[in-house]
mmCIF file of C-alpha atoms and ligand atoms in Angstrom:
data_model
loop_
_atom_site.group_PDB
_atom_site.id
_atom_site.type_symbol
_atom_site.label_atom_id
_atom_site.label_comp_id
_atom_site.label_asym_id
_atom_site.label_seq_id
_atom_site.Cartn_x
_atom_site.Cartn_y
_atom_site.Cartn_z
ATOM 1 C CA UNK E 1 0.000 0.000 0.000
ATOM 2 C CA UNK E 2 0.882 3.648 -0.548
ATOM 3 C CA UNK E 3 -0.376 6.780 0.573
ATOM 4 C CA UNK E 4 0.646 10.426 -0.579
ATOM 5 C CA UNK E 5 0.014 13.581 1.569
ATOM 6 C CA UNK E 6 -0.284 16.506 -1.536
ATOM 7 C CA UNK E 7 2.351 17.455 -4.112
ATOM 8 C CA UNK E 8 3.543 20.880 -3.773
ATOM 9 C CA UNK E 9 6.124 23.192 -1.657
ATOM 10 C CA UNK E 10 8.296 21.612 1.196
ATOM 11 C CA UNK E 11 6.548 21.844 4.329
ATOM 12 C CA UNK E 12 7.754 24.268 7.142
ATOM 13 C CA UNK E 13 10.241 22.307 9.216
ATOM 14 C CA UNK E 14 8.195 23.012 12.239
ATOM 15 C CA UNK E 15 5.025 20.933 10.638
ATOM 16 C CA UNK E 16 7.137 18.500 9.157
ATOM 17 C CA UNK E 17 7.340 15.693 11.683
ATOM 18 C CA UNK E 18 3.633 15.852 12.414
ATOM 19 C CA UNK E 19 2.997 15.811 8.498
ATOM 20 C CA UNK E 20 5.113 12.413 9.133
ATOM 21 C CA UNK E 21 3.348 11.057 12.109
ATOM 22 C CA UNK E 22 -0.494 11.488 10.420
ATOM 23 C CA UNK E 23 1.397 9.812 7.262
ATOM 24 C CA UNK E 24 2.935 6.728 9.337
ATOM 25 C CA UNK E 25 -0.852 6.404 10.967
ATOM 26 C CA UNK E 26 -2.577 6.553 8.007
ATOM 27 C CA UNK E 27 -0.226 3.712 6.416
ATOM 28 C CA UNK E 28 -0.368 2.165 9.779
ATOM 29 C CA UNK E 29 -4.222 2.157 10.110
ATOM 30 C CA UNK E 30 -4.580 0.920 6.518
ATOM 31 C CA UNK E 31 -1.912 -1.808 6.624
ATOM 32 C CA UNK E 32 -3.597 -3.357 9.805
ATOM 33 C CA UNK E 33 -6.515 -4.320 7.678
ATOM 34 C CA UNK E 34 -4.575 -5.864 5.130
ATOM 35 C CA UNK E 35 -2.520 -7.785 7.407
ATOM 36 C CA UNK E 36 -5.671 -9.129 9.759
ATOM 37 C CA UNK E 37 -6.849 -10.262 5.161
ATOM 38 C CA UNK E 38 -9.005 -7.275 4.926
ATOM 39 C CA UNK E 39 -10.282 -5.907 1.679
ATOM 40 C CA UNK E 40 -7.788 -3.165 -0.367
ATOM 41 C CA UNK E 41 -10.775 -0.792 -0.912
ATOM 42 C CA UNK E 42 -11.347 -1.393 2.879
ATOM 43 C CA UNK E 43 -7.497 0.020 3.759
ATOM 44 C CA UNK E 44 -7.686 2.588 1.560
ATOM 45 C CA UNK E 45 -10.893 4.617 3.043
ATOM 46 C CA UNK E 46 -9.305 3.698 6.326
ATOM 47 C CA UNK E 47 -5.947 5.559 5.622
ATOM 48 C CA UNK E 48 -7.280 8.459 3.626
ATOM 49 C CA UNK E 49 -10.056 8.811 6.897
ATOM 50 C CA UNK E 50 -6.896 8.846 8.949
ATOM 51 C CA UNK E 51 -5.614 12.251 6.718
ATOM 52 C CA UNK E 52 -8.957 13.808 6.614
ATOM 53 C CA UNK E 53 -9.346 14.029 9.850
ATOM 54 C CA UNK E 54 -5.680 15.254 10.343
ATOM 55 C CA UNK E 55 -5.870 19.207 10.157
ATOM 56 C CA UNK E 56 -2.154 19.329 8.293
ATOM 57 C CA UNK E 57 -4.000 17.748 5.425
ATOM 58 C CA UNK E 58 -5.907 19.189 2.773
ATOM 59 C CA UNK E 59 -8.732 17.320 2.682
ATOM 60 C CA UNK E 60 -11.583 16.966 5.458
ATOM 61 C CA UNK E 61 -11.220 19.103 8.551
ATOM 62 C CA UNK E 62 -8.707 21.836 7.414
ATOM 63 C CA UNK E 63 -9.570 21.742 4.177
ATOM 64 C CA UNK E 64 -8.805 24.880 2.377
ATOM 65 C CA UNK E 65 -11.293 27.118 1.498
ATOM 66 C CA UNK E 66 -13.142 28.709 -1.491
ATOM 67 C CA UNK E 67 -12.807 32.200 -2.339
ATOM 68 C CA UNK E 68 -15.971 33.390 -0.521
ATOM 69 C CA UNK E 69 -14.302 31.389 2.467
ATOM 70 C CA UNK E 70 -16.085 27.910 2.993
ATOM 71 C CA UNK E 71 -14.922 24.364 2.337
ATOM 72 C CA UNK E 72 -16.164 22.585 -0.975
ATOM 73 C CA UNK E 73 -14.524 18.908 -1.161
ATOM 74 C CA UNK E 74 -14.625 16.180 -3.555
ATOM 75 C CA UNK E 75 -13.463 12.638 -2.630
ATOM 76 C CA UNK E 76 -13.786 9.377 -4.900
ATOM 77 C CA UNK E 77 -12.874 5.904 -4.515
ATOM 78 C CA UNK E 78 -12.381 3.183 -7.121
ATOM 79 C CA UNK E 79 -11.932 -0.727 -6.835
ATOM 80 C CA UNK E 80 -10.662 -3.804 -9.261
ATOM 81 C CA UNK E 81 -12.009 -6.509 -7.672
ATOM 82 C CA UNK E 82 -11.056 -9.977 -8.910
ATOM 83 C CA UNK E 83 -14.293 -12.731 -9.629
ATOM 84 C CA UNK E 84 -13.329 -16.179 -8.895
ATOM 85 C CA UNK E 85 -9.829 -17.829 -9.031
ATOM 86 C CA UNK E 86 -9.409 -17.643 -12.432
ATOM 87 C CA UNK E 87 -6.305 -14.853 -13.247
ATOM 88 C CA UNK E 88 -7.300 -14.179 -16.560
ATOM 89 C CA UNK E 89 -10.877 -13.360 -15.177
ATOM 90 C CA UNK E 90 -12.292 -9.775 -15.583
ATOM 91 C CA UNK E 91 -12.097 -7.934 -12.583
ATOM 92 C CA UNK E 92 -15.449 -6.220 -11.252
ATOM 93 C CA UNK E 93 -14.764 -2.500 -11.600
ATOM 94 C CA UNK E 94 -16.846 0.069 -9.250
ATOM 95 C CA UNK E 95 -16.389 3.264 -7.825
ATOM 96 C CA UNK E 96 -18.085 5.950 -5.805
ATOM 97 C CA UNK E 97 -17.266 10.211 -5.892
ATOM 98 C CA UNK E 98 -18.931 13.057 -4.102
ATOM 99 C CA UNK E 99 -17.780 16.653 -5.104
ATOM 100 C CA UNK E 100 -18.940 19.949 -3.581
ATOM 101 C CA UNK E 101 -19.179 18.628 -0.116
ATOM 102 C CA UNK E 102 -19.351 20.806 2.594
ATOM 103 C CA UNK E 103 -21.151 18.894 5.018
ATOM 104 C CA UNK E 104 -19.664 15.210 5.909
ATOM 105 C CA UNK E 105 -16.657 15.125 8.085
ATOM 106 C CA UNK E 106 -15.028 12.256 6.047
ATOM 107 C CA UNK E 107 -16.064 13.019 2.317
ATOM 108 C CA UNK E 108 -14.115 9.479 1.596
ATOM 109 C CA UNK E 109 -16.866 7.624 3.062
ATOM 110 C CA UNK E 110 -19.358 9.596 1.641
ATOM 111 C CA UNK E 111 -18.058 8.138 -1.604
ATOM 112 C CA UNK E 112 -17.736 4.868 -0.759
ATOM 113 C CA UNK E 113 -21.535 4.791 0.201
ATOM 114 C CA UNK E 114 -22.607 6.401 -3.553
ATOM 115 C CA UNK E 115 -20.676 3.218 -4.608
ATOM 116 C CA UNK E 116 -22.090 1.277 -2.182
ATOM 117 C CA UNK E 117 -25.890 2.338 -1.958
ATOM 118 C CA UNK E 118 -27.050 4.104 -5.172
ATOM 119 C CA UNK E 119 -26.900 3.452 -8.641
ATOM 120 C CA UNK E 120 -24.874 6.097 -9.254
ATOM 121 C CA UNK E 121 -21.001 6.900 -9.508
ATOM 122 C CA UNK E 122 -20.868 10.524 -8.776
ATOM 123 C CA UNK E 123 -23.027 12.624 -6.854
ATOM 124 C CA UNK E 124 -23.170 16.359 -5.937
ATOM 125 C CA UNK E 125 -23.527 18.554 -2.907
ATOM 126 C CA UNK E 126 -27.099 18.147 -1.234
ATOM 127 C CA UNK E 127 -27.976 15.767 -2.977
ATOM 128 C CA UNK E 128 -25.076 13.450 -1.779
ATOM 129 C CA UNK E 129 -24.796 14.865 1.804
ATOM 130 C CA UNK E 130 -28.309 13.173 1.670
ATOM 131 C CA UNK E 131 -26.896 9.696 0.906
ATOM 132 C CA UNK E 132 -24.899 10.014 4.387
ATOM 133 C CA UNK E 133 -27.780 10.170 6.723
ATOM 134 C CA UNK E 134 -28.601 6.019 4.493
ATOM 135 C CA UNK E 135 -25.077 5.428 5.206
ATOM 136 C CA UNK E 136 -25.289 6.474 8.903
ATOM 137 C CA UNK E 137 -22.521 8.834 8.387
ATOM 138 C CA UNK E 138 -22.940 12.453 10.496
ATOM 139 C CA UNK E 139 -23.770 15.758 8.908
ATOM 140 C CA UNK E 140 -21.825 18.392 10.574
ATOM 141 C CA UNK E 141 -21.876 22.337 9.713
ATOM 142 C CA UNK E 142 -19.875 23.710 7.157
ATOM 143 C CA UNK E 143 -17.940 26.223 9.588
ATOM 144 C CA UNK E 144 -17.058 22.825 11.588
ATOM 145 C CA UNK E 145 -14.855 22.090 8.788
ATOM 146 C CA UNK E 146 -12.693 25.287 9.229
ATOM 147 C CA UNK E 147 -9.282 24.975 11.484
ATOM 148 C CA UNK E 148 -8.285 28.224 12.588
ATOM 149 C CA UNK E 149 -5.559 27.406 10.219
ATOM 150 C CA UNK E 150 -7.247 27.263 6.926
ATOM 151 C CA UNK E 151 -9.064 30.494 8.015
ATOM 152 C CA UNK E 152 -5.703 32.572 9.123
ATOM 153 C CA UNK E 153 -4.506 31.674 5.516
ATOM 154 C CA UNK E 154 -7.942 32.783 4.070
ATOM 155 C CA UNK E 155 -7.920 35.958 5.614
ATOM 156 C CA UNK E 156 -4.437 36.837 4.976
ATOM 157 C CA UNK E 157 -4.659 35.762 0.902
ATOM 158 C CA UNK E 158 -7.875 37.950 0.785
ATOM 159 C CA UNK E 159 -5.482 40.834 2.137
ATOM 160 C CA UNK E 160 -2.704 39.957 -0.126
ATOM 161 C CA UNK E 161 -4.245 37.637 -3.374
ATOM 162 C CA UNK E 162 -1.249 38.295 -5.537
ATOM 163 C CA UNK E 163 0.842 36.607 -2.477
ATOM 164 C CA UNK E 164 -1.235 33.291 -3.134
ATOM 165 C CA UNK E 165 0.093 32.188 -6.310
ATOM 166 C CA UNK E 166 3.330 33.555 -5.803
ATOM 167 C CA UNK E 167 4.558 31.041 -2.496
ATOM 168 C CA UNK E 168 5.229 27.936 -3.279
ATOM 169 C CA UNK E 169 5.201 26.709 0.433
ATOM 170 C CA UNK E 170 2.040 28.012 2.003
ATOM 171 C CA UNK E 171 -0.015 25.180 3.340
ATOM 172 C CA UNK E 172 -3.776 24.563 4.017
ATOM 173 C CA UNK E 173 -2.420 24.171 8.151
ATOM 174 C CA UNK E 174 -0.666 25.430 10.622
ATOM 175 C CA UNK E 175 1.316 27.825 8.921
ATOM 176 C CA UNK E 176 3.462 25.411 6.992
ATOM 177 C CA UNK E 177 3.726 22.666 4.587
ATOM 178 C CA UNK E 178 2.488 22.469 0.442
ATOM 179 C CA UNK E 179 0.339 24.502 -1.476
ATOM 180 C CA UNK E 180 -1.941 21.670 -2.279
ATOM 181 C CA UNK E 181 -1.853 18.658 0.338
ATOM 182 C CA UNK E 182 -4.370 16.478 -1.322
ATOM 183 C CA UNK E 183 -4.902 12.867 0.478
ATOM 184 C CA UNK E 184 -4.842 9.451 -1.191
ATOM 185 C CA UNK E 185 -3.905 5.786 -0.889
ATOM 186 C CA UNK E 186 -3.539 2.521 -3.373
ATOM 187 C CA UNK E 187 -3.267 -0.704 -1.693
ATOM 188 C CA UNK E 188 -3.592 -4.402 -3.234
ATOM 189 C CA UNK E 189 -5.079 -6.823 -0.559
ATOM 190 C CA UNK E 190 -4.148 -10.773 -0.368
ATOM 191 C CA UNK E 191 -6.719 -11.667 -2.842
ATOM 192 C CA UNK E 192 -5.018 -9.580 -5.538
ATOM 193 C CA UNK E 193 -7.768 -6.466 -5.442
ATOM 194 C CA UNK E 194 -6.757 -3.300 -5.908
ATOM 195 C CA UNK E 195 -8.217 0.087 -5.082
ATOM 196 C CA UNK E 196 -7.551 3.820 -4.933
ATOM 197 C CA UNK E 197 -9.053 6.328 -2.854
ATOM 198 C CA UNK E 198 -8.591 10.274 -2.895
ATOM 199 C CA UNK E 199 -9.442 13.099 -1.205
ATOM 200 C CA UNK E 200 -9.056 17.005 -1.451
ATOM 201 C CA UNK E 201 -10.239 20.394 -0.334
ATOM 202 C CA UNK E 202 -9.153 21.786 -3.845
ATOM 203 C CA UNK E 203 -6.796 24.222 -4.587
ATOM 204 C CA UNK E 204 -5.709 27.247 -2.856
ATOM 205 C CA UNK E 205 -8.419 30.721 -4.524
ATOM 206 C CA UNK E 206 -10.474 28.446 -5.961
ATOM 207 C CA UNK E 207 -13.611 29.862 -7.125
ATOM 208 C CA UNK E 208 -17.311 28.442 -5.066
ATOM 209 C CA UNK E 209 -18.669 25.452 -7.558
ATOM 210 C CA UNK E 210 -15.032 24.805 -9.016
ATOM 211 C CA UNK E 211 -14.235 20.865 -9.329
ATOM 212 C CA UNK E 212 -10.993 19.401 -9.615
ATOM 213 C CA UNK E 213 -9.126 16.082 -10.312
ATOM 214 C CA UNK E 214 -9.547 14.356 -7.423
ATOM 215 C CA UNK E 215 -13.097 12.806 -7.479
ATOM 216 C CA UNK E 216 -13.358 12.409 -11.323
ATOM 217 C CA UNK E 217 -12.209 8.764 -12.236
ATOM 218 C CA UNK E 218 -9.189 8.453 -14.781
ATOM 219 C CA UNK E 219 -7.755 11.699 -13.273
ATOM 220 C CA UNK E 220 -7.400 11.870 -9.892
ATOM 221 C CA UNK E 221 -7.756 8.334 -9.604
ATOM 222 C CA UNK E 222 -7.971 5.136 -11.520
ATOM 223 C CA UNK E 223 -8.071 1.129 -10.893
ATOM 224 C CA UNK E 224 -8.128 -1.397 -13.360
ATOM 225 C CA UNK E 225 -7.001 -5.265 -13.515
ATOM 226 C CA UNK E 226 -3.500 -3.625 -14.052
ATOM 227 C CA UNK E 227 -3.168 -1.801 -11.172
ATOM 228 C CA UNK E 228 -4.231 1.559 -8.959
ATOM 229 C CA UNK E 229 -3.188 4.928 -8.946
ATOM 230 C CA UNK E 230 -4.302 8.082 -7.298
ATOM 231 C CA UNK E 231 -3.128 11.960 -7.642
ATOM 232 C CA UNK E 232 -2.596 15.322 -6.541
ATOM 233 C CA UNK E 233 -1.470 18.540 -7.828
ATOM 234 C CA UNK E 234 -2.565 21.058 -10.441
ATOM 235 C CA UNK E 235 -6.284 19.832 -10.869
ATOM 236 C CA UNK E 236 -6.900 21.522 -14.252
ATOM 237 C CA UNK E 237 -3.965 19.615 -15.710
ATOM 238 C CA UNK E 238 -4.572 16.277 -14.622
ATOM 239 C CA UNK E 239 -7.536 16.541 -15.759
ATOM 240 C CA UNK E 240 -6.639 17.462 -18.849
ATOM 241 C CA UNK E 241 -4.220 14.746 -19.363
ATOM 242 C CA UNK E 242 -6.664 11.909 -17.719
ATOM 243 C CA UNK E 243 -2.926 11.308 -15.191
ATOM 244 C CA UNK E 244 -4.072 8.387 -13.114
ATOM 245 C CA UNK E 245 -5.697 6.165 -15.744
ATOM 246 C CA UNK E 246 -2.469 6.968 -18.223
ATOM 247 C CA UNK E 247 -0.523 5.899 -15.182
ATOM 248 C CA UNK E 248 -2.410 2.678 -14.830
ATOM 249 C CA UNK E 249 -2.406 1.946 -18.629
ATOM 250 C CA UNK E 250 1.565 1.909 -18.714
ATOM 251 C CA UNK E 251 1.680 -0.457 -16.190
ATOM 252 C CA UNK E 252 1.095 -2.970 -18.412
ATOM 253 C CA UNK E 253 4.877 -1.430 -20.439
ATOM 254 C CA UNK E 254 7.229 -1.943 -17.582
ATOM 255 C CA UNK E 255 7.817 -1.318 -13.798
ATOM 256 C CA UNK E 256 5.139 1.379 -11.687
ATOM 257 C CA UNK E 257 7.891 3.741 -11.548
ATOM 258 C CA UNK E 258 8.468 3.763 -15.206
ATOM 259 C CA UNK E 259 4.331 3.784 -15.543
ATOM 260 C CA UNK E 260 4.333 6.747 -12.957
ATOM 261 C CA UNK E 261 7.044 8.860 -14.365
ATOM 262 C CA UNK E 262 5.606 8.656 -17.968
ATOM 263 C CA UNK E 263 2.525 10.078 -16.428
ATOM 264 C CA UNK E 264 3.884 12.845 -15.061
ATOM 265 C CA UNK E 265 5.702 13.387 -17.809
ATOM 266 C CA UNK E 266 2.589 14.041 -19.654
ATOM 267 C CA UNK E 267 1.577 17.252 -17.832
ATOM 268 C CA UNK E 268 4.125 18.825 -19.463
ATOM 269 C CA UNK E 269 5.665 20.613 -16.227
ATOM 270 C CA UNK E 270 2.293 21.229 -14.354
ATOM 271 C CA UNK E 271 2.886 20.756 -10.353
ATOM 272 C CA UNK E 272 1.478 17.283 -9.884
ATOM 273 C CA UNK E 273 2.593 13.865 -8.443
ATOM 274 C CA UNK E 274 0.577 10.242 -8.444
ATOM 275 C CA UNK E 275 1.331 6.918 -6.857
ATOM 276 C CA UNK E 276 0.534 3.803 -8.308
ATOM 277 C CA UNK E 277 0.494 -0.124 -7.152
ATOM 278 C CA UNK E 278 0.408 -2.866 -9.698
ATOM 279 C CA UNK E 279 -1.349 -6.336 -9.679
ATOM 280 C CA UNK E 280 1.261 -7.876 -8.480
ATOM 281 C CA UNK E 281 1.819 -5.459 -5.857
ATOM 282 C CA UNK E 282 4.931 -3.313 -6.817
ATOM 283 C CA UNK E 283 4.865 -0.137 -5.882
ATOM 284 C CA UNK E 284 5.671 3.187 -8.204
ATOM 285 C CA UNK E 285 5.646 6.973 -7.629
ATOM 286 C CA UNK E 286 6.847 10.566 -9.392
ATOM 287 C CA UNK E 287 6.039 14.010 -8.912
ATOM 288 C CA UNK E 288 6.790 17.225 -10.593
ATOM 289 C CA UNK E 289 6.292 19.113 -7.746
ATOM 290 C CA UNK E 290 9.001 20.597 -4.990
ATOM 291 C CA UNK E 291 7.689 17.561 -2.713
ATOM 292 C CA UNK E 292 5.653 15.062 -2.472
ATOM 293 C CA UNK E 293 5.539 12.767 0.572
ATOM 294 C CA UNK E 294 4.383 9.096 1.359
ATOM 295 C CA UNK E 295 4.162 6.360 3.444
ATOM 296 C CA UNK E 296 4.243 2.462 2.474
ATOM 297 C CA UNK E 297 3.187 -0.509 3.705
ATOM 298 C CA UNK E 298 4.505 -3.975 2.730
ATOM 299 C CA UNK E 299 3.447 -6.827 4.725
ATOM 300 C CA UNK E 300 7.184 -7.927 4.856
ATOM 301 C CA UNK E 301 8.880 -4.689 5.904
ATOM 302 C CA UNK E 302 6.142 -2.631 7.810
ATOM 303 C CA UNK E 303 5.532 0.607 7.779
ATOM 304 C CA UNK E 304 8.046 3.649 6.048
ATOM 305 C CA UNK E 305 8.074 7.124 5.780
ATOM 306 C CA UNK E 306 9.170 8.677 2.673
ATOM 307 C CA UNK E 307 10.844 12.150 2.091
ATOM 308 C CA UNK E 308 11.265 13.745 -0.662
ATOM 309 C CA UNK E 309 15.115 13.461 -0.807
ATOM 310 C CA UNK E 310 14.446 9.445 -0.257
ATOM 311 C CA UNK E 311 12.133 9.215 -3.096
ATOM 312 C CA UNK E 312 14.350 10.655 -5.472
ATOM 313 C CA UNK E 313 17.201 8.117 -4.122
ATOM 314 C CA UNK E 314 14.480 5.589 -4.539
ATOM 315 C CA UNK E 315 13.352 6.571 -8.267
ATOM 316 C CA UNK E 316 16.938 6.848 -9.251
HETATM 317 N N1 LIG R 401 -5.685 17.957 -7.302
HETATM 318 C C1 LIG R 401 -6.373 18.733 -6.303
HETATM 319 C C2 LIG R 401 -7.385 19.610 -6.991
HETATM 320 O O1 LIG R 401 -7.110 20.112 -8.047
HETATM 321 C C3 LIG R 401 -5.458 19.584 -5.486
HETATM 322 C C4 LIG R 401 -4.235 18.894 -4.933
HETATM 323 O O2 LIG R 401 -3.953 17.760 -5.240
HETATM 324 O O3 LIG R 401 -3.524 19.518 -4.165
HETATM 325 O O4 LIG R 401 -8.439 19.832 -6.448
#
């Protein structure tokens, strides 16, 4: 399993061991399941929970905010699951997105039951904050998704816009960190299913209504009989290029980091980094960003942290 926290700026040393220890529990939390022979799809909404409700994350609580100062996020999650012994069988392909959700705590769950409980693969706002009360998942009030964080930062890019696009590490929390800081996680369970899970509050001055990458399948995630990926960076871009399903595709040409470089390489220099797990369970990861950090967990060697500096070592 891997999980990313957000491509962007290097966080602020002072954040950067917390960033580490909500990274390490997410992989943590995640990698229990698959140990005890739990599900992939089941680690994956259980380490991307983990991040949402971590306020150093952008995505759930401390999720940065919209122009006109509220949080809008969109979460999806994706699964390749395989049907009877067979390896050559067809896998059974669903998936589940909410965007413009300002309402649900954990927007990854929120997902999971549009997969789960409707017809449907993507639903919208009210209308989805409505599946949660089927689901049994809380609605909570959109100002109960602000950290004190997310609002300093609001206030002080309404007094200074131009200063937004121009620093490279501003962070949705606690003063530090990336300027995006998107959530997601692949993992590939026992059984040889995979699934991909991601989760954002968007991008720093986005509009009210925008959507990004993150919840729209092929983009900011993607999982197929080959393998799972899930991204983060400039949202208009990967979308554009359709990143995590291109990342997915050259799985099948050669090793995940290969796959996952190629990706990135497709964006053409837009900020954006993805990870990616094949089916049979090798791990890959690039970024065009300043950082991009992760955590992995492999049965046989535990649970790692990744830094930046590492992953290049690792990639070389
Ligand atoms: N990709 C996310 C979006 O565009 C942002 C991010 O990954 O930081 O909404």
């Amino acid at each position: 399993m891997i999980v990313h926290g957000g491509a962007g700026g290097r966080a602020a040393p002072a954040d950067r061991s917390e960033r580490r220890r909500g990274l390490l529990a997410a992989a943590t939390r995640g990698g229990e399941i698959l140990r005890a022979g739990g599900a992939a799809i089941d680690a994956v909404i259980a380490a991307v929970t983990v991040l949402e409700d971590h306020p150093f994350f952008n995505a759930g609580y401390g999720s940065l905010l919209t122009t006109e100062g509220w949080v809008e996020m969109d979460a999806a999650v994706m699964t390749a699951e395989r049907r009877g012994r067979s390896r050559t069988a067809y896998p059974e392909i669903r998936a589940g997105g909410v965007i413009l959700i300002s309402r649900v705590r954990n927007p990854i769950r929120l997902a999971r039951a549009v997969m789960d409980l409707t017809p449907h693969l993507l639903m919208a706002g009210a209308g989805a904050e409505r599946i949660a009360r089927r689901a049994g998942i809380e609605l909570c009030r959109p100002n109960e998704l602000i950290s004190p964080h997310a609002r300093a930062r609001w206030l002080a890019n309404r007094a200074a816009p131009d200063a937004r696009a121009a620093s490279p590490s501003e962070t949705k929390a606690a003063g530090g960190g990336d300027k995006h800081g998107t959530v997601g996680a692949v993992a590939r369970d026992r059984h040889r299913n995979l699934a991909a899970a991601t989760s954002t509050g968007g991008v720093p001055g986005k509009l009210p209504g925008r959507i990004g990458d993150s919840a729209i399948i092929g983009a900011g995630l993607f999982a197929s009989a080959r393998g799972a990926a899930s991204a983060t960076g400039a949202g208009e871009a990967i979308l554009r290029a359709g990143l995590c399903r291109g990342a997915v595709e050259a799985c099948g040409r050669g090793t995940p980091h290969a796959a996952a470089e190629r990706a990135i390489r497709m964006l053409d220099g837009a900020e954006a980094g993805v990870i990616l797990i094949d089916a049979k369970g090798r791990i890959g990861f690039a970024h065009s960003a300043q950082a991009m950090e992760i955590a992995t967990f492999d049965p046989f060697v535990g649970t790692r942290h990744l830094t930046p500096a590492a992953m290049t070592a690792i990639a070389e």
